[in-house]
Amino acid sequence: MRKRHVQTRLAAPLTILLAILIAGPLVALLSQTLFGSRPSALWQQLIAPATLTSLRHSLLLGAGTIIGTTVIATPLAWIMTHTRLRAYRWLHWLLLVPFMTPPYINAMGWIYFFQPHGLVQQLLPRADLTFKWLFSPFGMILIMSLHLYPVAYLLLKTALTQFNQRWLDAATVHGVPFKRQLSKIMLPILLVPYLAVWVLVFTKTLAEFGTPATFGRNIHFDVLTTTIQRDLSQWPLAFKNGVLTGSVLLVIALSAWLIQQRFLAHPVVQLTANQAPILYWRHGVTGWAGGFTALLLSAAVGIPYVSIITQSLFKQRSAGIAAGNWTFSHYLELLRFDSPAFHALITTFGLAIAISILNLVLAVLISAGSLSQRLPRWISQTLKTLGALPLAIPNVVLALSLMILFSQWLAFTKLYGSLLVLMIADITLFLPTSVQYITTALQELDQSLVASARVFEANPWRILTKIILPILAPALTNSFAMAFIATSRELVVALLLLPSGMTTISSFIFQSFEQGDASQGMALAVVTVAITFVIIQLTGQLLTKESTPRQA
Amino acid sequence: MSKTAVTTLTLLGALAIGAGIYAANYQHRPAASSKPSGQTLTVYTAGPKPLSDKIVSGFEDQTGIKVKIFDGTTGKILSKLKAENQNPQADVLVLASMAAGVDLQSQGKLLTYDAKGVAKLNPRFKDPNHQLFNYSASAVGITYRKQAGLPVPEDWDDLNQSAYRNAVTIPDPKSSGSSLDFINVYQQKHGTTLFKKLKQNGADIGGANKEVLDAVVTGQKKAVLGGVDYMSISAIKKGEKIGFSYPDSGTLVNPRPAMILKSSEHQKAAKQFIDYLLSNKVQAQIKAKYLIPGTAQKLVNPLNNDTINAYQVDWSTANQTLTKNLSRFNQVLTHA
């Protein structure tokens, strides 16, 4: 009884602190919006053409990208579960590369490829190839879909792997026509994962900053995120307008998230005894699958990378593709230890490691707390909500909210402008992914293992290190890697909250397009993606090595 | 061990060595400049980063004062300043827009300092209130692609020719301080006729200075109207196939003011920094980056030493017309 008391006493302050750090900024933002100006002025601002236009654009982009990612990811998930191609692990990783690419670099790649005098026109000098159709909202949706499809693909792949073929077999045996199989079996089971995909893609598109900031600016397509960033960082400032737009964005994202939470709360169809999906071995199928995947990869990875890499190798970018115009100097520049780009690399990885570790610790505490039976209900419920809520907060909104919280409400702490605020933002943003991994792992943790260990081994430390940690290791490594990658390519938070005298990779690259040397920015981007890819590969290998013997 | 693992280890090893050397360098530096001061000066600066890096490291070596620097466009700096209103962090600002400087001055945020170097400044860059120190300046003009069949533009109106149809871009005055001042001062003198014609010829608003220059360098656009000179000229000197001209009918030479904030807690160091900006050493560094030194007695084109035909500007009037002219400009160029 006493032990339980102590736990509660420890958990309660932690929960309250977390609530202040995660929900506090949002409260600050909303009240700043509501009480910062008179209601009539607020309404005027809300229905101002500029606000409405960016709202419409954001929604259009969200809807378009949902369709785009669905169209791409559905066949892909099927191919990677039902055909010969699923045997290739490297292909799986390669398919995730578009998501690892910083979106603004990805978009720059597309621009350089298709613009007047771009790569295509240099290789095929024909006047009628103008690609006007690409430099349009449609092109933007295409680029966003090709960047975000990995999110949808991962979720759908899991859904298809878990899909039990026996249900369909049973139906076929009983003579159920295909149409009814589709409407009565396939759709109900797949509806939940699809809804999850749509909501996730929608929120991610709404929160996306990089693509609209580069490609969108090129075609004069303002969305909510870019409007906020512009209102906050361009002179003359429109601080109030930025705050209002931030609230609008937050409300939309929160509603999408609430809808998703409702659907997730529905009882999930229990799928008994997993059975591997049937493979379609025929050569025709393999050929089609290979063709589709190759086409997808050449568009989603080929186009941006070919153009970024060639651009980063040019001596003179006005000369274009020509003999003698090639140089490695932009890369060599990065290797000089006193170069600003190298500083940015070190700063970013240092920050990313620190943030990922803190993120992991918090995620473990939150997951354990939300699953615990021994804590009061309000604590575990609050922890559960706090662990999932940041998923609904677009980066730019969180940065803006923290700006308000620390520069006005908590100005006396003098913390604004310090690294701490940036770290709070990054930890909060990437918390949900880690919490999800670890919660799942904890739920699957066989309690009888721990119980028997308690009987035979008195030392709790040994139980932790010998039993619990090894079982949780895959989840921990996974969340560490994801947080690390996400932190190292985060842009908009860095742009708004980075203290003076510091540069991260993403802010360096963005600034190199705005003020500095674009070739060097692109060289740094290539190097960063290479490092990210290696880290993911490494985690993947560690995981397969660790999990295979134990599951057997 | 697989290939990936080997590659990874090599890479990590290289990174670790790099980090080590970096850390060693970093810890070595304060010891080298042995004058202990313990002071840190915070400078927010808009402008060519290589130049500001050079100035800062020179200042650190000379005085032993450590400088924290934030690089950004004029807009980003002002926004950061506003967000930190209750907890000011910056000591010195260096902006790319004179109007923004005058704006801060009129809000009474600047410290008066009788800097020694001011006497050497070009009379048109002197501030009678001793608050804005125009240690350098940049002019705006026309950047164009050198390609067959494209006439060389010599004045603003030349960009209305059909050869430049749908191929002219203007730096966004919301991102670029110098562009903001240019469109404001130009409209004061000549109204909106030019911009209306440009719109009819398919011109549009681009991004920051570097981005619009990039659009011309990579061939996406054929000309920039109102871009800063030093960026284009250094690209030309690097061998890019572009040209830059200072319009015959006149153009804006925009002082880049440095200033000390009243809220600064390191005023002594800040004054030293201003003195350093006006020193001969920095003035020479400015010239080497193709900016106009504040002490230059004649304003000349760095490419051929011709005199630049510069507008006479009254900056306090310019500060008042700013908002109106900006919204007129946006109206003309964004609506058909």
Coordinates of C-alpha atoms in Angstrom, one line a residue, chain A residues 49-482:
Chain A
P49 CA -9.3 36.8 -48.7
A50 CA -5.7 35.9 -47.9
T51 CA -6.6 33.7 -44.9
L52 CA -9.4 32.0 -46.8
T53 CA -7.2 31.4 -49.9
S54 CA -4.5 29.6 -47.8
L55 CA -7.2 27.7 -46.0
R56 CA -8.7 26.5 -49.3
H57 CA -5.3 25.6 -50.7
S58 CA -4.4 23.6 -47.5
L59 CA -7.6 21.6 -47.7
L60 CA -7.3 21.1 -51.4
L61 CA -3.7 19.9 -51.0
G62 CA -4.8 17.6 -48.1
A63 CA -7.6 16.0 -50.1
G64 CA -5.5 15.6 -53.2
T65 CA -2.6 14.1 -51.3
I66 CA -5.0 11.6 -49.7
I67 CA -6.1 10.4 -53.1
G68 CA -2.5 10.4 -54.5
T69 CA -1.0 8.4 -51.6
T70 CA -3.9 5.9 -51.7
V71 CA -3.5 5.3 -55.4
I72 CA 0.3 4.8 -55.0
A73 CA 0.4 2.9 -51.7
T74 CA -2.5 0.4 -52.3
P75 CA -0.9 -1.5 -55.2
L76 CA 2.5 -1.1 -53.6
A77 CA 1.5 -2.6 -50.3
W78 CA -0.1 -5.5 -52.2
I79 CA 3.0 -6.0 -54.3
M80 CA 5.2 -6.0 -51.2
T81 CA 3.1 -8.6 -49.4
H82 CA 1.8 -10.9 -52.2
T83 CA 4.4 -11.1 -54.9
R84 CA 8.0 -12.3 -55.2
L85 CA 9.2 -8.8 -54.6
R86 CA 8.5 -9.0 -50.9
A87 CA 11.6 -11.2 -50.4
Y88 CA 13.8 -8.1 -51.1
R89 CA 14.5 -6.3 -47.9
W90 CA 16.6 -3.6 -49.6
L91 CA 13.6 -2.8 -51.8
H92 CA 11.5 -2.2 -48.7
W93 CA 14.1 0.3 -47.4
L94 CA 14.5 1.9 -50.8
L95 CA 10.8 2.6 -51.0
L96 CA 11.1 4.6 -47.7
V97 CA 13.8 6.9 -49.1
P98 CA 11.4 9.6 -50.3
F99 CA 10.2 10.1 -46.7
M100 CA 13.7 10.4 -45.5
T101 CA 14.5 13.1 -48.0
P102 CA 14.0 16.6 -46.6
P103 CA 10.8 17.7 -48.4
Y104 CA 12.2 21.1 -49.5
I105 CA 15.2 19.4 -51.1
N106 CA 12.8 17.0 -52.8
A107 CA 10.8 19.9 -54.2
M108 CA 13.9 21.8 -55.3
G109 CA 14.9 18.7 -57.2
W110 CA 11.6 18.6 -59.1
I111 CA 12.0 22.3 -59.9
Y112 CA 15.5 21.9 -61.2
F113 CA 14.5 18.9 -63.3
F114 CA 11.5 20.4 -65.1
Q115 CA 12.0 24.2 -65.0
P116 CA 12.9 26.2 -68.2
H117 CA 16.6 25.3 -68.8
G118 CA 16.2 22.5 -66.4
L119 CA 17.7 19.0 -66.7
V120 CA 15.1 17.8 -69.2
Q121 CA 15.4 20.8 -71.4
Q122 CA 19.1 20.6 -71.4
L123 CA 19.1 16.9 -72.5
L124 CA 16.1 17.3 -74.9
P125 CA 16.2 20.8 -76.2
R126 CA 12.7 21.1 -77.5
A127 CA 10.6 24.2 -77.2
D128 CA 7.3 22.5 -76.7
L129 CA 8.5 20.8 -73.5
T130 CA 7.4 23.4 -71.0
F131 CA 5.9 21.3 -68.3
K132 CA 3.3 24.0 -67.6
W133 CA 1.0 21.2 -66.3
L134 CA 3.5 20.3 -63.6
F135 CA 3.9 23.8 -62.2
S136 CA 0.4 23.9 -60.9
P137 CA -1.5 22.7 -57.8
F138 CA -1.7 19.3 -59.5
G139 CA 2.1 19.1 -59.7
M140 CA 2.3 20.1 -56.0
I141 CA -0.2 17.3 -55.1
L142 CA 1.9 14.9 -57.2
I143 CA 5.1 15.9 -55.4
M144 CA 3.5 15.7 -52.0
S145 CA 2.1 12.2 -52.8
L146 CA 5.4 10.9 -54.0
H147 CA 7.0 12.3 -50.8
L148 CA 4.3 11.0 -48.3
Y149 CA 3.4 7.6 -49.8
P150 CA 5.8 5.7 -47.5
V151 CA 3.6 6.6 -44.5
A152 CA 0.6 5.0 -46.2
Y153 CA 2.6 2.1 -47.5
L154 CA 3.9 1.1 -44.1
L155 CA 0.4 1.1 -42.5
L156 CA -1.3 -0.7 -45.4
K157 CA 1.5 -3.3 -45.6
T158 CA 0.9 -4.2 -41.9
A159 CA -2.8 -4.3 -42.5
L160 CA -2.4 -6.6 -45.5
T161 CA 0.1 -8.9 -43.7
Q162 CA -2.4 -9.3 -40.9
F163 CA -5.3 -9.9 -43.3
N164 CA -6.3 -13.5 -42.9
Q165 CA -6.6 -15.3 -46.2
R166 CA -8.8 -18.0 -44.6
W167 CA -11.8 -15.6 -44.4
L168 CA -11.8 -15.3 -48.1
D169 CA -11.1 -19.0 -48.7
A170 CA -14.1 -19.9 -46.5
A171 CA -16.3 -17.5 -48.4
T172 CA -15.2 -18.9 -51.7
V173 CA -15.8 -22.5 -50.5
H174 CA -19.3 -21.4 -49.6
G175 CA -19.9 -19.9 -53.0
V176 CA -20.0 -16.2 -52.0
P177 CA -19.7 -14.1 -55.1
F178 CA -16.6 -11.9 -55.4
K179 CA -18.6 -8.7 -55.1
R180 CA -20.1 -9.7 -51.8
Q181 CA -16.7 -10.9 -50.6
L182 CA -15.4 -7.4 -51.3
S183 CA -18.2 -5.6 -49.6
K184 CA -18.7 -7.9 -46.6
I185 CA -15.2 -9.1 -45.8
M186 CA -12.5 -7.0 -47.4
L187 CA -13.9 -3.6 -47.0
P188 CA -15.0 -3.8 -43.3
I189 CA -11.6 -5.2 -42.3
L190 CA -9.5 -2.7 -44.4
L191 CA -11.6 0.3 -43.6
V192 CA -10.0 1.0 -40.2
P193 CA -6.4 1.0 -41.6
Y194 CA -7.4 3.1 -44.6
L195 CA -9.1 5.7 -42.3
A196 CA -5.9 5.7 -40.2
V197 CA -3.9 6.3 -43.3
W198 CA -6.1 9.1 -44.6
V199 CA -6.1 11.0 -41.3
L200 CA -2.4 10.6 -41.0
V201 CA -1.7 11.7 -44.5
F202 CA -4.1 14.6 -44.1
T203 CA -2.5 15.9 -40.9
K204 CA 1.0 15.4 -42.4
T205 CA 0.0 17.4 -45.5
L206 CA -1.5 20.2 -43.5
A207 CA 1.6 20.4 -41.3
E208 CA 4.0 20.2 -44.3
F209 CA 6.2 23.2 -44.7
G210 CA 9.1 22.4 -47.0
T211 CA 7.3 21.6 -50.2
P212 CA 4.9 24.6 -50.1
A213 CA 7.8 26.9 -49.1
T214 CA 9.8 26.0 -52.2
F215 CA 7.6 24.6 -54.9
G216 CA 4.5 26.4 -53.6
R217 CA 6.2 29.7 -53.6
N218 CA 7.3 29.1 -57.2
I219 CA 3.7 28.7 -58.3
H220 CA 2.3 31.3 -55.8
F221 CA 0.4 28.6 -53.9
D222 CA 0.2 29.8 -50.3
V223 CA -1.0 27.3 -47.6
L224 CA -1.6 27.8 -43.9
T225 CA 1.9 26.8 -42.8
T226 CA 3.7 29.1 -45.2
T227 CA 1.4 31.9 -44.3
I228 CA 2.2 31.5 -40.6
Q229 CA 5.9 31.4 -41.2
R230 CA 5.7 34.4 -43.5
D231 CA 3.6 36.4 -41.1
L232 CA 6.1 35.7 -38.3
S233 CA 9.3 36.3 -40.1
Q234 CA 8.9 38.8 -42.8
W235 CA 8.8 42.5 -42.4
P236 CA 6.4 44.3 -41.9
L237 CA 5.3 41.7 -39.4
A238 CA 1.7 40.4 -39.1
F239 CA 2.0 38.7 -35.8
K240 CA -1.7 38.7 -35.0
N241 CA -2.5 37.2 -38.4
G242 CA 0.1 34.5 -37.9
V243 CA -1.4 33.7 -34.5
L244 CA -4.9 33.5 -35.9
T245 CA -3.8 31.3 -38.8
G246 CA -2.0 29.1 -36.3
S247 CA -5.2 28.6 -34.4
V248 CA -7.1 27.8 -37.5
L249 CA -4.5 25.2 -38.5
L250 CA -4.5 23.7 -35.0
V251 CA -8.3 23.4 -34.9
I252 CA -8.4 21.6 -38.2
A253 CA -5.6 19.2 -37.3
L254 CA -7.2 18.5 -33.9
S255 CA -10.5 17.7 -35.4
A256 CA -8.9 15.3 -37.8
W257 CA -7.1 13.7 -34.9
L258 CA -10.3 13.4 -32.8
I259 CA -12.1 11.7 -35.7
Q260 CA -9.2 9.2 -36.0
Q261 CA -9.3 8.6 -32.2
R262 CA -13.0 7.7 -32.5
F263 CA -12.4 5.2 -35.2
L264 CA -9.5 3.7 -33.4
A265 CA -11.6 3.2 -30.3
H266 CA -14.0 0.9 -32.4
P267 CA -13.4 -2.7 -31.6
V268 CA -10.8 -3.9 -34.0
V269 CA -11.6 -7.2 -35.8
Q270 CA -9.7 -9.8 -34.0
L271 CA -7.7 -11.7 -36.5
T272 CA -7.0 -15.2 -35.3
A273 CA -3.9 -17.2 -36.0
N274 CA -1.8 -15.3 -38.4
Q275 CA -1.3 -17.0 -41.7
A276 CA 1.2 -15.8 -44.3
P277 CA -0.6 -14.2 -47.3
I278 CA -0.6 -16.2 -50.5
L279 CA 2.0 -15.4 -53.0
Y280 CA 1.3 -14.9 -56.6
W281 CA 4.2 -16.6 -58.3
R282 CA 3.3 -16.2 -61.9
H283 CA 5.9 -14.3 -64.1
G284 CA 3.3 -12.0 -65.5
V285 CA 2.4 -10.8 -62.0
T286 CA 6.1 -10.4 -61.0
G287 CA 6.7 -8.4 -64.2
W288 CA 3.9 -6.0 -63.6
A289 CA 4.8 -5.6 -60.0
G290 CA 8.4 -4.9 -60.9
G291 CA 7.4 -2.5 -63.6
F292 CA 5.2 -0.5 -61.2
T293 CA 7.8 -0.4 -58.5
A294 CA 10.5 0.7 -60.9
L295 CA 8.3 3.4 -62.3
L296 CA 7.4 4.6 -58.8
L297 CA 11.0 4.6 -57.6
S298 CA 12.3 6.4 -60.7
A299 CA 9.7 9.2 -60.2
A300 CA 9.9 9.4 -56.4
V301 CA 13.6 8.9 -55.9
G302 CA 15.2 9.2 -59.4
I303 CA 13.9 12.6 -60.4
P304 CA 14.8 14.5 -57.3
Y305 CA 18.1 12.8 -56.6
V306 CA 19.4 12.9 -60.2
S307 CA 18.7 16.6 -60.3
I308 CA 20.1 17.4 -56.8
I309 CA 23.2 15.4 -57.3
T310 CA 24.0 17.0 -60.7
Q311 CA 23.3 20.4 -59.3
S312 CA 25.7 19.8 -56.4
L313 CA 28.4 18.8 -58.8
F314 CA 28.3 21.8 -61.2
K315 CA 31.1 24.3 -61.2
Q316 CA 29.0 26.9 -62.7
R317 CA 25.3 26.4 -62.5
S318 CA 24.5 28.7 -65.4
A319 CA 26.6 26.5 -67.7
G320 CA 24.6 23.4 -66.9
I321 CA 25.5 20.0 -68.3
A322 CA 28.8 20.5 -70.1
A323 CA 32.2 18.9 -70.3
G324 CA 34.6 20.4 -67.7
N325 CA 31.8 21.8 -65.6
W326 CA 32.0 19.2 -62.9
T327 CA 33.6 19.5 -59.5
F328 CA 33.7 17.8 -56.1
S329 CA 34.6 21.0 -54.4
H330 CA 31.2 21.5 -52.8
Y331 CA 31.6 18.1 -51.1
L332 CA 35.2 18.7 -50.1
E333 CA 34.2 22.0 -48.6
L334 CA 31.9 20.0 -46.2
L335 CA 34.9 17.9 -45.0
R336 CA 36.8 21.0 -43.8
F337 CA 36.3 20.8 -40.1
D338 CA 36.0 24.6 -39.6
S339 CA 33.4 25.0 -42.3
P340 CA 29.9 26.2 -41.2
A341 CA 28.3 23.2 -42.9
F342 CA 30.4 20.9 -40.8
H343 CA 29.5 22.8 -37.7
A344 CA 25.9 22.4 -38.6
L345 CA 26.4 18.7 -39.1
I346 CA 27.9 18.2 -35.7
T347 CA 25.4 20.5 -33.9
T348 CA 22.5 18.6 -35.5
F349 CA 23.7 15.2 -34.7
G350 CA 24.6 16.2 -31.2
L351 CA 21.1 17.7 -30.7
A352 CA 19.4 14.8 -32.3
I353 CA 21.2 12.3 -30.0
A354 CA 20.3 14.3 -26.9
I355 CA 16.7 14.8 -28.0
S356 CA 16.2 11.2 -29.0
I357 CA 17.5 10.0 -25.6
L358 CA 15.2 12.4 -23.6
N359 CA 12.4 11.5 -26.0
L360 CA 13.0 7.8 -25.3
V361 CA 13.1 8.2 -21.5
L362 CA 9.8 10.2 -21.5
A363 CA 8.2 7.8 -23.9
V364 CA 9.0 4.9 -21.6
L365 CA 7.6 6.7 -18.6
I366 CA 4.5 7.7 -20.4
S367 CA 3.8 4.3 -21.8
A368 CA 4.4 2.5 -18.5
G369 CA 2.3 5.1 -16.7
S370 CA -0.6 4.8 -19.2
L371 CA -0.6 1.0 -19.0
S372 CA -0.1 0.8 -15.2
Q373 CA -3.0 -0.6 -13.2
R374 CA -1.5 0.7 -10.0
L375 CA -1.8 4.5 -10.7
P376 CA -5.0 6.4 -10.2
R377 CA -7.1 6.5 -13.4
W378 CA -6.8 10.2 -14.0
I379 CA -3.0 9.9 -14.2
S380 CA -3.0 7.0 -16.7
Q381 CA -5.7 8.6 -18.8
T382 CA -3.9 11.9 -18.9
L383 CA -0.6 10.3 -19.8
K384 CA -2.3 8.3 -22.6
T385 CA -3.8 11.5 -24.1
L386 CA -0.5 13.4 -23.7
G387 CA 1.4 10.6 -25.5
A388 CA -0.9 10.8 -28.5
L389 CA -1.9 14.5 -28.7
P390 CA 1.3 15.9 -30.3
L391 CA 0.4 13.9 -33.4
A392 CA -2.3 16.4 -34.0
I393 CA 0.0 19.5 -33.6
P394 CA 1.6 20.7 -36.8
N395 CA 5.3 21.7 -36.2
V396 CA 4.8 25.3 -37.1
V397 CA 1.9 25.6 -34.7
L398 CA 3.9 24.1 -31.9
A399 CA 6.8 26.4 -32.5
L400 CA 4.5 29.4 -32.6
S401 CA 2.8 28.3 -29.4
L402 CA 6.0 27.8 -27.6
M403 CA 7.1 31.2 -28.8
I404 CA 4.1 32.8 -27.2
L405 CA 4.3 30.8 -24.1
F406 CA 7.9 31.5 -23.4
S407 CA 8.2 35.0 -24.8
Q408 CA 5.1 36.4 -23.1
W409 CA 3.6 34.2 -20.4
L410 CA 6.8 32.7 -19.0
A411 CA 9.0 35.6 -20.0
F412 CA 10.3 35.9 -16.5
T413 CA 12.0 32.6 -16.8
K414 CA 14.3 34.1 -19.4
L415 CA 14.2 30.8 -21.2
Y416 CA 13.1 32.2 -24.5
G417 CA 15.9 32.2 -27.1
S418 CA 17.6 29.3 -25.3
L419 CA 18.2 25.9 -26.6
L420 CA 15.7 24.4 -24.1
V421 CA 12.7 25.7 -25.9
L422 CA 13.8 24.1 -29.2
M423 CA 14.4 20.9 -27.3
I424 CA 11.0 20.9 -25.7
A425 CA 9.5 21.4 -29.2
D426 CA 11.4 18.6 -30.8
I427 CA 10.8 16.2 -27.9
T428 CA 7.1 16.9 -27.9
L429 CA 6.7 16.5 -31.6
F430 CA 8.3 13.1 -31.9
L431 CA 6.9 11.7 -28.6
P432 CA 3.8 10.0 -30.1
T433 CA 5.8 7.7 -32.4
S434 CA 8.0 6.5 -29.6
V435 CA 5.1 6.1 -27.2
Q436 CA 3.3 4.0 -29.8
Y437 CA 6.2 1.7 -30.4
I438 CA 6.9 1.2 -26.7
T439 CA 3.3 0.9 -25.6
T440 CA 2.8 -1.9 -28.2
A441 CA 6.0 -3.6 -27.0
L442 CA 4.9 -3.3 -23.3
Q443 CA 1.5 -4.7 -24.1
E444 CA 3.0 -7.7 -25.8
L445 CA 5.4 -8.2 -22.9
D446 CA 4.5 -11.6 -21.4
Q447 CA 3.7 -10.9 -17.8
S448 CA 4.3 -14.5 -16.8
L449 CA 8.0 -14.0 -17.8
V450 CA 8.3 -11.1 -15.3
A451 CA 6.3 -13.0 -12.7
S452 CA 8.5 -16.1 -12.9
A453 CA 11.6 -13.9 -12.8
R454 CA 10.3 -12.3 -9.6
V455 CA 10.0 -15.8 -8.1
F456 CA 13.5 -17.0 -9.0
E457 CA 15.5 -13.8 -9.1
A458 CA 15.5 -11.4 -6.2
N459 CA 17.5 -8.6 -7.8
P460 CA 15.2 -6.2 -9.6
W461 CA 18.1 -4.7 -11.5
R462 CA 18.9 -8.1 -13.0
I463 CA 15.3 -8.6 -14.0
L464 CA 15.4 -5.3 -15.7
T465 CA 18.6 -5.8 -17.6
K466 CA 18.3 -9.5 -18.3
I467 CA 14.7 -9.8 -19.2
I468 CA 12.7 -6.6 -19.7
L469 CA 15.3 -4.6 -21.6
P470 CA 16.3 -7.3 -24.1
I471 CA 12.6 -7.9 -24.9
L472 CA 12.0 -4.2 -25.3
A473 CA 15.2 -3.6 -27.2
P474 CA 13.7 -3.6 -30.7
A475 CA 11.0 -1.1 -29.8
L476 CA 13.6 1.1 -28.1
T477 CA 16.0 1.0 -31.0
N478 CA 13.2 1.7 -33.4
S479 CA 11.9 4.7 -31.6
F480 CA 15.4 6.1 -31.1
A481 CA 16.1 5.8 -34.8
M482 CA 12.8 7.4 -35.8

